PDB file of C-alpha atoms in Angstrom:
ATOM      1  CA  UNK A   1       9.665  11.273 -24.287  1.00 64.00           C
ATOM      2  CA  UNK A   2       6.535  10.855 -23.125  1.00 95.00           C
ATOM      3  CA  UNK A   3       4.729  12.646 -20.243  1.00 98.00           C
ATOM      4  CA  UNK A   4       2.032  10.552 -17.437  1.00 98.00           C
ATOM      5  CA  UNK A   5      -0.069  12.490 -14.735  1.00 98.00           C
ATOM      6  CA  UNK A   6      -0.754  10.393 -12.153  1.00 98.00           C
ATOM      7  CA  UNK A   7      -3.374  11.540  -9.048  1.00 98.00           C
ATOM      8  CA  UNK A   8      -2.855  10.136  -5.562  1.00 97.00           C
ATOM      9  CA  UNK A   9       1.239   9.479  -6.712  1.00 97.00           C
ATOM     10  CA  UNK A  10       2.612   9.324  -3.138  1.00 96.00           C
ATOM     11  CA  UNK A  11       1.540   6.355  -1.774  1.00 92.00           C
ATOM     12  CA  UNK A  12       0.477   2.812  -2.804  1.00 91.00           C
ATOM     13  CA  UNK A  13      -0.815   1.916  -6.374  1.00 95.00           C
ATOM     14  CA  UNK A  14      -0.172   5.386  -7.334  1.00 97.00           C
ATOM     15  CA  UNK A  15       3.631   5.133  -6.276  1.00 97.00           C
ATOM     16  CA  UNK A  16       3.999   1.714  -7.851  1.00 97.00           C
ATOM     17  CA  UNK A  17       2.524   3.570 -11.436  1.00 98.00           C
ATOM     18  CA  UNK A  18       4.758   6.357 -10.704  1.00 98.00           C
ATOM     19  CA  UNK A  19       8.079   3.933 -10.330  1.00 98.00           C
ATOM     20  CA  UNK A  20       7.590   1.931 -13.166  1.00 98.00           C
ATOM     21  CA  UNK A  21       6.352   4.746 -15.471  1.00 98.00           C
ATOM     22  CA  UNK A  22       9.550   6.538 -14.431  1.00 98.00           C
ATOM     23  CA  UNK A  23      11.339   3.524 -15.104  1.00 98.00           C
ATOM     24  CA  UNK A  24      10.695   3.470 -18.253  1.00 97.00           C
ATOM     25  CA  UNK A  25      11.685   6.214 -19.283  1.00 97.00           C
ATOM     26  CA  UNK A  26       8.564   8.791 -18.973  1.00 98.00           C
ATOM     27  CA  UNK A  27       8.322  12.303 -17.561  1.00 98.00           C
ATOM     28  CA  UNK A  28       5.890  12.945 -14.516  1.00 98.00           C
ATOM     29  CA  UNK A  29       3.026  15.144 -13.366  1.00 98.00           C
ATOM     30  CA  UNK A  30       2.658  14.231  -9.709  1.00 98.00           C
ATOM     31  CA  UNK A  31      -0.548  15.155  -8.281  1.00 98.00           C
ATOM     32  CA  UNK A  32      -1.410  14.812  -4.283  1.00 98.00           C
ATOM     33  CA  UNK A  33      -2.555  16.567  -1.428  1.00 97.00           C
ATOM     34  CA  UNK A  34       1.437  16.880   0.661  1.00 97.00           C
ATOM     35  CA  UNK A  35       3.276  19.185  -0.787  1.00 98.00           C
ATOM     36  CA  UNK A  36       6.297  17.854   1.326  1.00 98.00           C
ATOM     37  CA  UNK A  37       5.659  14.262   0.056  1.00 97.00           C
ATOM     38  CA  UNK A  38       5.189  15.323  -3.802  1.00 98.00           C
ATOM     39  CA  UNK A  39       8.995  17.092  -3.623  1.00 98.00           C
ATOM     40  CA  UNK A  40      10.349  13.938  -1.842  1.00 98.00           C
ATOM     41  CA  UNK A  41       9.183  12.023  -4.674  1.00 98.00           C
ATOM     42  CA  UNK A  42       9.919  13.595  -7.567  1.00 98.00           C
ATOM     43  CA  UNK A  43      13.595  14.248  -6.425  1.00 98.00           C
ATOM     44  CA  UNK A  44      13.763  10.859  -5.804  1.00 98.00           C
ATOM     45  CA  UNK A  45      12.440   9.702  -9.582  1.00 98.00           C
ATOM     46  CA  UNK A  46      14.484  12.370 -11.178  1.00 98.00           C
ATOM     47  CA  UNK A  47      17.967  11.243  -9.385  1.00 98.00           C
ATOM     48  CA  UNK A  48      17.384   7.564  -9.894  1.00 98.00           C
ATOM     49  CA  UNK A  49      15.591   8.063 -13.433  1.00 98.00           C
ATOM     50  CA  UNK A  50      16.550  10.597 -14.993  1.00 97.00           C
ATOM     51  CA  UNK A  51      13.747  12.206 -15.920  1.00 98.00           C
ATOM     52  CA  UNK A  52      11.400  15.009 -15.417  1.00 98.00           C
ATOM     53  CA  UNK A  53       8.760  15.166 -12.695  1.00 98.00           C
ATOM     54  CA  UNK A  54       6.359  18.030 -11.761  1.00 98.00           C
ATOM     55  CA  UNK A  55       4.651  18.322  -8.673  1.00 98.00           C
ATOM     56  CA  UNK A  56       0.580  19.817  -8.811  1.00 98.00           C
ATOM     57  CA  UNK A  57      -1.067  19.848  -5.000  1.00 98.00           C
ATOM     58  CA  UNK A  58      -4.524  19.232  -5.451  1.00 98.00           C
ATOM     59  CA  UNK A  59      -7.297  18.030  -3.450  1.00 98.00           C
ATOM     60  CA  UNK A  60      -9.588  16.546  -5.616  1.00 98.00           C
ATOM     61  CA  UNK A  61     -12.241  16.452  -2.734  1.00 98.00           C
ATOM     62  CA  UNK A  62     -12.979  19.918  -4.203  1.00 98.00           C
ATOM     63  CA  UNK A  63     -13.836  21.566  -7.510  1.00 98.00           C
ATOM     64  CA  UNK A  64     -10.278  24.180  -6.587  1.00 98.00           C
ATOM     65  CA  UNK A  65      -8.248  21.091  -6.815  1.00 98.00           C
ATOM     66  CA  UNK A  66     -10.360  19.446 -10.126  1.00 98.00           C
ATOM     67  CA  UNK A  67      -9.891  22.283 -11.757  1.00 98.00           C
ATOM     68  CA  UNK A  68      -6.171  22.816 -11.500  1.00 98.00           C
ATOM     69  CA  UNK A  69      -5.649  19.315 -12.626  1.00 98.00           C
ATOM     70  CA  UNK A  70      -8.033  19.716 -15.286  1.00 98.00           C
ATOM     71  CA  UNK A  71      -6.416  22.641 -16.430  1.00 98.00           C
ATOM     72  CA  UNK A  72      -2.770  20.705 -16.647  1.00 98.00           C
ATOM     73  CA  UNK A  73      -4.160  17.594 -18.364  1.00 98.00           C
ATOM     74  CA  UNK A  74      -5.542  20.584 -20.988  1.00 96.00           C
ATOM     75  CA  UNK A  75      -2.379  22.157 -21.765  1.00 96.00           C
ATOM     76  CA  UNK A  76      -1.682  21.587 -25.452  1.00 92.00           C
ATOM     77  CA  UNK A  77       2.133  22.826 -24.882  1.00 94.00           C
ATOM     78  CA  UNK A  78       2.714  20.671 -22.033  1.00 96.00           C
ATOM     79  CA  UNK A  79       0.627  17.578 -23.327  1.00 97.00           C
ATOM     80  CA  UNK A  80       0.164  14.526 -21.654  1.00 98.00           C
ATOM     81  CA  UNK A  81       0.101  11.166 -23.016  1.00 98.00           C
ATOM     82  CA  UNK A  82      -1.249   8.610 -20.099  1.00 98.00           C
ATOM     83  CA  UNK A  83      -3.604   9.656 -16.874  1.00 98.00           C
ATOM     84  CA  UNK A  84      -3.832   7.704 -14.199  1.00 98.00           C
ATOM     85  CA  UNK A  85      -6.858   8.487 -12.094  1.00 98.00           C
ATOM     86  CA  UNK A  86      -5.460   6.932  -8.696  1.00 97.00           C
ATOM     87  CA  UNK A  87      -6.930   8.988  -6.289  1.00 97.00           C
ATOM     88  CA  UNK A  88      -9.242   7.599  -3.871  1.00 95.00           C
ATOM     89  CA  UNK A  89     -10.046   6.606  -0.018  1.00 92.00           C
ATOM     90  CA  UNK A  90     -12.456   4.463   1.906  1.00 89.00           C
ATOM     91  CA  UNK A  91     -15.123   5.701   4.507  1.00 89.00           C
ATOM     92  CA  UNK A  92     -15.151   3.345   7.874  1.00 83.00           C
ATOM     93  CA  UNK A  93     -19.008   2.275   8.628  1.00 87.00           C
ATOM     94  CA  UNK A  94     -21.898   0.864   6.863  1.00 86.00           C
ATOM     95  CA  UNK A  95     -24.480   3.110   5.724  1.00 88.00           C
ATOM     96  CA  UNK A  96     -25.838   5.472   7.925  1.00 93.00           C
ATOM     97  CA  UNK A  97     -23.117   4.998  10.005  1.00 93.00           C
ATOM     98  CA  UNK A  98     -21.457   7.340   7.706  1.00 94.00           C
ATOM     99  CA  UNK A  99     -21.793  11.181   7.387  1.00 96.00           C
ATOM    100  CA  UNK A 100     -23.417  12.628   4.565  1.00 97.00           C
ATOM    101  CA  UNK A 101     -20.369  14.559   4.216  1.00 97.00           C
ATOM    102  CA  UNK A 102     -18.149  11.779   4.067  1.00 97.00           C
ATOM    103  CA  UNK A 103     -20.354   9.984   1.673  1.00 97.00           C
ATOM    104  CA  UNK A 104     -20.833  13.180  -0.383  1.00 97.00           C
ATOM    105  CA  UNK A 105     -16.763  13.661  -0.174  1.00 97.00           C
ATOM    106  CA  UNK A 106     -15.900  10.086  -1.500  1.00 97.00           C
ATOM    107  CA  UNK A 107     -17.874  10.079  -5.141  1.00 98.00           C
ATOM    108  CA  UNK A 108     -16.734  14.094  -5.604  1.00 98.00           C
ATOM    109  CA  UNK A 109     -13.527  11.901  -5.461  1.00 98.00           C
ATOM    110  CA  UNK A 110     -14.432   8.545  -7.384  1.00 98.00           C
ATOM    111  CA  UNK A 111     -16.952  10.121  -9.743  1.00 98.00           C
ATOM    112  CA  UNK A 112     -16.961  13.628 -10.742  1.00 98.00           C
ATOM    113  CA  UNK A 113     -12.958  14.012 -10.410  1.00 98.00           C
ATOM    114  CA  UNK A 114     -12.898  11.147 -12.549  1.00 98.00           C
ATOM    115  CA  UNK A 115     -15.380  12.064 -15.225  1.00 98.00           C
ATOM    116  CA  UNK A 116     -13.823  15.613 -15.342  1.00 98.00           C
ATOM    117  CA  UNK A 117     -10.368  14.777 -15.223  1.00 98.00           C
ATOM    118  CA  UNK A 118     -10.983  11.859 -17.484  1.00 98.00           C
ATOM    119  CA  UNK A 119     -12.929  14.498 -20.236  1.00 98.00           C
ATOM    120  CA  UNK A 120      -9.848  16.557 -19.930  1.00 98.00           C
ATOM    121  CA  UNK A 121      -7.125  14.561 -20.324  1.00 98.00           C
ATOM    122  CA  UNK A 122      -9.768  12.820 -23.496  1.00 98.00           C
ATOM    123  CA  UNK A 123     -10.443  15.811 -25.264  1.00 97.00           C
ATOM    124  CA  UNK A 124      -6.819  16.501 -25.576  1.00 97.00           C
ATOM    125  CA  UNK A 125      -5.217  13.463 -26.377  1.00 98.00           C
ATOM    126  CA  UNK A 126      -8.537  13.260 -29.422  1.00 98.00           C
ATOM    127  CA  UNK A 127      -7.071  16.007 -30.594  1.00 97.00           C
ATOM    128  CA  UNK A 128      -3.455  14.696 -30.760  1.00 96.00           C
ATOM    129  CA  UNK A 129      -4.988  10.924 -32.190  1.00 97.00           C
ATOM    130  CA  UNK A 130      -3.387   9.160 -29.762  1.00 97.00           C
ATOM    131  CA  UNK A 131      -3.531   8.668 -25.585  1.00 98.00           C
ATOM    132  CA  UNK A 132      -4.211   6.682 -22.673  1.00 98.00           C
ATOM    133  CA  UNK A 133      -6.162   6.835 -19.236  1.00 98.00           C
ATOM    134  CA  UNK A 134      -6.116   4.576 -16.247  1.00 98.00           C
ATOM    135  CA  UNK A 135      -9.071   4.779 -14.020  1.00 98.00           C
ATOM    136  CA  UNK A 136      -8.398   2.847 -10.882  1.00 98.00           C
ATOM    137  CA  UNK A 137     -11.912   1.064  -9.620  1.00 97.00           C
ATOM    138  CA  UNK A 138     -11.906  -1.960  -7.557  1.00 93.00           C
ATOM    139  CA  UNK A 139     -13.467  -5.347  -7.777  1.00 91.00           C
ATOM    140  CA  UNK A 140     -15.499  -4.107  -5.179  1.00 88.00           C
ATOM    141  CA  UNK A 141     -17.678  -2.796  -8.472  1.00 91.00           C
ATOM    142  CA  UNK A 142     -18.241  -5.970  -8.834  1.00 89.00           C
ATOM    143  CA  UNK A 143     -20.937  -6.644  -6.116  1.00 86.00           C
ATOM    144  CA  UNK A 144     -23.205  -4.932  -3.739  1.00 78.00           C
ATOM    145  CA  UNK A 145     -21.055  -3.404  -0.935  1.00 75.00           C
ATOM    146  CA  UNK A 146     -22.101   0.149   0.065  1.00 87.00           C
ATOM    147  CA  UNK A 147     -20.594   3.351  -1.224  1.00 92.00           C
ATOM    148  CA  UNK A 148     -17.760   2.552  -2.365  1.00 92.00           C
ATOM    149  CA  UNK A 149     -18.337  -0.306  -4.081  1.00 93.00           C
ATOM    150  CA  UNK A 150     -21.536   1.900  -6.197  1.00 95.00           C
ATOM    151  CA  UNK A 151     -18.898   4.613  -7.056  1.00 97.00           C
ATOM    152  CA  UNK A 152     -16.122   2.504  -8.143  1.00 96.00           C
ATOM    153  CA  UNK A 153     -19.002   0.500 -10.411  1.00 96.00           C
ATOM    154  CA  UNK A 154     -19.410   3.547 -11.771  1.00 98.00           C
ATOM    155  CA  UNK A 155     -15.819   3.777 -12.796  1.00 98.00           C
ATOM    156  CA  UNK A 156     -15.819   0.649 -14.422  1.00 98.00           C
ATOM    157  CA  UNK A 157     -19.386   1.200 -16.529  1.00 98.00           C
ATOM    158  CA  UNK A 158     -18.260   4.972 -17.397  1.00 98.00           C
ATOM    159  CA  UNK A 159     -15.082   3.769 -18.495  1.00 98.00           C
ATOM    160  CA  UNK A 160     -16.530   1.536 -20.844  1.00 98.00           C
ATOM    161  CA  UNK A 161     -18.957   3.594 -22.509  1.00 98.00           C
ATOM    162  CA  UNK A 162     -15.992   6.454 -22.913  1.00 98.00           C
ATOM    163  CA  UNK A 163     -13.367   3.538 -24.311  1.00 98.00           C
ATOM    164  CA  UNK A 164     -16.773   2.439 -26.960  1.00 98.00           C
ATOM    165  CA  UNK A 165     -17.277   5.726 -28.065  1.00 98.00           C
ATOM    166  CA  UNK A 166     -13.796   6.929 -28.667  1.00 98.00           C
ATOM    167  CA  UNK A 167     -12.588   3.382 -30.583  1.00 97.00           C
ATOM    168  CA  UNK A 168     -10.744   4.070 -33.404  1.00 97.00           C
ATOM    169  CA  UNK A 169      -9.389   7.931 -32.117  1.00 98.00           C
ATOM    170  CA  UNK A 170      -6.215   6.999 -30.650  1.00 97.00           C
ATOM    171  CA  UNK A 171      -7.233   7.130 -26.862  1.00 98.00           C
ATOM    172  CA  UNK A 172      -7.424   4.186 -25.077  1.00 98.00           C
ATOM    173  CA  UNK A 173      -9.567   4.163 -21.958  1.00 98.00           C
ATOM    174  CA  UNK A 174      -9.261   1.269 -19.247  1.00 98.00           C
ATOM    175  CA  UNK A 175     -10.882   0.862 -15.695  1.00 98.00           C
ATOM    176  CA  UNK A 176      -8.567  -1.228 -13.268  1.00 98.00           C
ATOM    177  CA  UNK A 177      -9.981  -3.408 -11.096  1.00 95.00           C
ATOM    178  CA  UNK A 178      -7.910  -4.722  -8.412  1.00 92.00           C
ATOM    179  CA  UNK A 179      -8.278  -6.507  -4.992  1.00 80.00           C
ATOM    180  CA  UNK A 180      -6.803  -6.198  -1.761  1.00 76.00           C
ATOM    181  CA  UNK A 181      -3.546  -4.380  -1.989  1.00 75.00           C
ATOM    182  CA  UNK A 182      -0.952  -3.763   0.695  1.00 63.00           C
ATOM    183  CA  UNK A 183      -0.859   0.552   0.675  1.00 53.00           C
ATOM    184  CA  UNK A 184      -1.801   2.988   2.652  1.00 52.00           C
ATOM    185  CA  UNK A 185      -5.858   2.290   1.985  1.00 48.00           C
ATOM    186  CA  UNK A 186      -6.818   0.799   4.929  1.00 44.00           C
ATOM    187  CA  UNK A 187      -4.670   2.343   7.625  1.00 51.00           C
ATOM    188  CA  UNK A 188      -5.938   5.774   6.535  1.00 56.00           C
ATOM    189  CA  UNK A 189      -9.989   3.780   6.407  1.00 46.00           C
ATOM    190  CA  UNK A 190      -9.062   3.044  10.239  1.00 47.00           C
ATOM    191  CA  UNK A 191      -9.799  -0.577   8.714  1.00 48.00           C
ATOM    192  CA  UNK A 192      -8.288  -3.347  10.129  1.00 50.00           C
ATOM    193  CA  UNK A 193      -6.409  -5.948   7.810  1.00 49.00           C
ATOM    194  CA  UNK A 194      -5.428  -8.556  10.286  1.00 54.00           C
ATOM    195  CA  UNK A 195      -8.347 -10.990   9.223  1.00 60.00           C
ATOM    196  CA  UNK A 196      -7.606 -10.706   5.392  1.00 58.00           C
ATOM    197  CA  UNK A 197      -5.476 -14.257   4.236  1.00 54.00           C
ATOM    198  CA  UNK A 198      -2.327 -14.011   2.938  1.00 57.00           C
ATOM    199  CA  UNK A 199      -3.727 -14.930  -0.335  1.00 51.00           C
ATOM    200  CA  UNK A 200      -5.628 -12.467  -1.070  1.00 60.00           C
ATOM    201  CA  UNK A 201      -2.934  -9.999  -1.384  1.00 60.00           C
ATOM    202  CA  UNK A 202      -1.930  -8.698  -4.180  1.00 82.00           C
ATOM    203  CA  UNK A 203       1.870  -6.382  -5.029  1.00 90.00           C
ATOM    204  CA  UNK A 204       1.383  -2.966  -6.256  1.00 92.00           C
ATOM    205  CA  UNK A 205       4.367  -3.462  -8.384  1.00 93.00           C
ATOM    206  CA  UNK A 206       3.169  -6.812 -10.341  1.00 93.00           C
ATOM    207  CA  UNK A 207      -0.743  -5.175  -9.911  1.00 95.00           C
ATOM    208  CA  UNK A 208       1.147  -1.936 -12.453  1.00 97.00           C
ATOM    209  CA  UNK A 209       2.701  -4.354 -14.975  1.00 97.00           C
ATOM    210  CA  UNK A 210      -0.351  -6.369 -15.464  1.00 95.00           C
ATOM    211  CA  UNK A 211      -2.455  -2.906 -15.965  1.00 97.00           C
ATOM    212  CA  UNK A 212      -0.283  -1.197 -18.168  1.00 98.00           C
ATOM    213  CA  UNK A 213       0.652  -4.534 -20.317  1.00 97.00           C
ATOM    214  CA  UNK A 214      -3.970  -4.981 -20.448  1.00 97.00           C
ATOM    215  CA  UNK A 215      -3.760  -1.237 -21.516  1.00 98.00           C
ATOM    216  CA  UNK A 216      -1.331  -1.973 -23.983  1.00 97.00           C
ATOM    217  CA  UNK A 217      -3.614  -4.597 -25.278  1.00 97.00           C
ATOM    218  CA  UNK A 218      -6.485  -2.347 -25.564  1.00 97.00           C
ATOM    219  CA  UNK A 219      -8.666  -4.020 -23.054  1.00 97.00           C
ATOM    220  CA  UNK A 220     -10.971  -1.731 -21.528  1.00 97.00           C
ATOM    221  CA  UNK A 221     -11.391  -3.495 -18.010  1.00 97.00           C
ATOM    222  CA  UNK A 222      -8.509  -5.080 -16.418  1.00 96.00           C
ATOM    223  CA  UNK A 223      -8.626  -7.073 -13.314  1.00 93.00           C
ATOM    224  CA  UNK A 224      -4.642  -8.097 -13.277  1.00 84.00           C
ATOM    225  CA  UNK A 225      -4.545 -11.090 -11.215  1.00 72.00           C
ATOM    226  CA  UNK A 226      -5.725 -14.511 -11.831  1.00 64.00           C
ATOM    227  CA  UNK A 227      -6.744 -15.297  -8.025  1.00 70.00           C
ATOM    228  CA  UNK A 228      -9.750 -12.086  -8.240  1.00 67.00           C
ATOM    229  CA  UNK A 229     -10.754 -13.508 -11.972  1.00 67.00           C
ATOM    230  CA  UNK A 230     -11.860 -16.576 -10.983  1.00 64.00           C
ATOM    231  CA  UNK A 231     -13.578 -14.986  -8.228  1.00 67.00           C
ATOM    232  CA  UNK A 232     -15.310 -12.039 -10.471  1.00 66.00           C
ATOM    233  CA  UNK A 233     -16.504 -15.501 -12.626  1.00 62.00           C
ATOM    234  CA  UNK A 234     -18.219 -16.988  -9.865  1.00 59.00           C
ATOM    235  CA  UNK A 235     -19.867 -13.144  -8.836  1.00 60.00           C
ATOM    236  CA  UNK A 236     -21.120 -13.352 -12.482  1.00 62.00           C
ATOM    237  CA  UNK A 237     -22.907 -16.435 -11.992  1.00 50.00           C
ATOM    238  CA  UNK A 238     -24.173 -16.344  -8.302  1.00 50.00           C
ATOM    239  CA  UNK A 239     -27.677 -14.922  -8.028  1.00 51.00           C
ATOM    240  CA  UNK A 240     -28.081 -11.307  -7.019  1.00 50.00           C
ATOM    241  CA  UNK A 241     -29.393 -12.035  -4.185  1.00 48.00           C
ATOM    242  CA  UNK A 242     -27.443 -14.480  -2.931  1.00 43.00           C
ATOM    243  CA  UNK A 243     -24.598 -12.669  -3.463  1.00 42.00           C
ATOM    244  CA  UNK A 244     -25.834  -9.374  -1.547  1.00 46.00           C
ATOM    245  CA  UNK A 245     -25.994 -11.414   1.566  1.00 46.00           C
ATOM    246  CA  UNK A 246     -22.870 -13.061   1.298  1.00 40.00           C
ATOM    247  CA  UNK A 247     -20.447  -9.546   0.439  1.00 45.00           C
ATOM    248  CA  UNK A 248     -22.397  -8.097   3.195  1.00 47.00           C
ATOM    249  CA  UNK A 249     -20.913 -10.972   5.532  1.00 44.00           C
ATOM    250  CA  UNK A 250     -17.336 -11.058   3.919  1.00 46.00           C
ATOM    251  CA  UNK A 251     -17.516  -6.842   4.152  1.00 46.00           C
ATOM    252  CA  UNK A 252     -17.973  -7.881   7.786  1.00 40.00           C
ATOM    253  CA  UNK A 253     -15.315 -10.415   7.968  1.00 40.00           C
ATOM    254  CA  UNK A 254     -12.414  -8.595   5.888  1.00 41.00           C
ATOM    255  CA  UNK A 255     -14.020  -4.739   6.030  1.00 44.00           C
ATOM    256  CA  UNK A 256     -13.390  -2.525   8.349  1.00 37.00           C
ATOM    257  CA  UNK A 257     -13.059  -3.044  11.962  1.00 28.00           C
TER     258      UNK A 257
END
């Protein structure tokens, strides 16, 4: 049996990697901030499951919490085959409008939690010859849109480099990229969702199959939905700066409120 760590478990795409993972068969590390939440959850997986799942509290907002995560995904006793680097939040405001501290806070989360967590879990599974990670981006990577769409670009370019140099070792790296999803996100951004269409939408639960049946195929990006593909095509062809104008308006329209 195999054993998944997956950050930001209680709530959204993290839960939806969690239930299917658990599903099918594989042992848990659950790693979140509520303690209280983590226990509901893994006594929940374990009853309906059957199988094993550990609870780590860790903020990964600071190097405390990186470090005790970093230290699990290093344990060659306890080893663990697939990380899912879920973690992550949204900042309300445009630029400026947000503190430093809030700006510094979200890439300790999207960027260095993710390149040390990533190196950890890497190392170890190298070793072993075999492995997966999961780093959650956005297709807000994808275009210019602030803060968080910079760090989760940076997800998706250091994932690819990583997956590159480690081809043929065993470990398969893949940054997932995908679109509006109905979790927790927003309502903890204080962003409003009202003015998003229906179609844009996607189910954490179909979003999870897609990834882990991409990460099965060894791609290294994965953007599991065919509505957000044909948009990423047209971002690839629209002029810079055209399109810097236009996600600036449509951050407007569908951002936060």
């Amino acid at each position: 049996m195999t054993t998944a760590l997956i950050t930001g478990s209680t709530a959204g795409i993290g839960a939806a990697f969690a239930r299917r993972l658990a599903a099918d068969g594989h042992d848990l590390v659950l790693v979140a901030r509520d303690t209280k939440r983590l226990r509901e959850q893994a006594t929940e997986l374990h009853d309906r499951h059957g199988i094993e799942a550990e609870v780590l509290t860790a903020d990964l907002a600071t190097d405390e919490g990186i470090e005790a995560v970093a230290a699990r995904l290093g344990d060659r006793k306890n080893a663990v085959d697939l990380l899912v680097n879920n973690a992550g939040f949204g900042n309300k405001g445009r630029y400026l409008d947000v503190s430093m501290a809030d700006e510094l806070k979200m890439l300790k989360v999207h960027c260095e939690a993710v390149l040390r967590l990533t190196s950890a879990a890497a190392g170890a599974m190298r070793e072993r010859g075999r492995g997966g990670v999961v780093n959650v981006a956005s297709v807000a990577a994808f275009v210019p849109r602030g803060t968080y769409g910079a760090s989760k670009a940076w997800v998706v370019q250091f994932t690819q480099g990583a997956a590159k140099d480690l081809a043929g070792s065993g470990v398969r790296l893949m940054a997932l990229c995908p679109g509006f999803v109905r979790t927790e996100f927003h309502e903890r951004a204080g962003m409003g969702t009202d003015n998003i269409p229906g179609w844009m939408w996607l189910d954490a639960d179909k979003l999870v199959a897609a990834a882990l049946s991409d990460l099965a195929r060894g791609k290294s990006v994965s953007i599991p939905d065919a509505r957000y593909k044909a948009l990423m095509g047209l971002v690839k062809v629209t002029p810079r700066s055209l399109l810097g104008g236009v996600s600036s308006r449509t951050g407007r329209k569908y951002g936060p409120q």
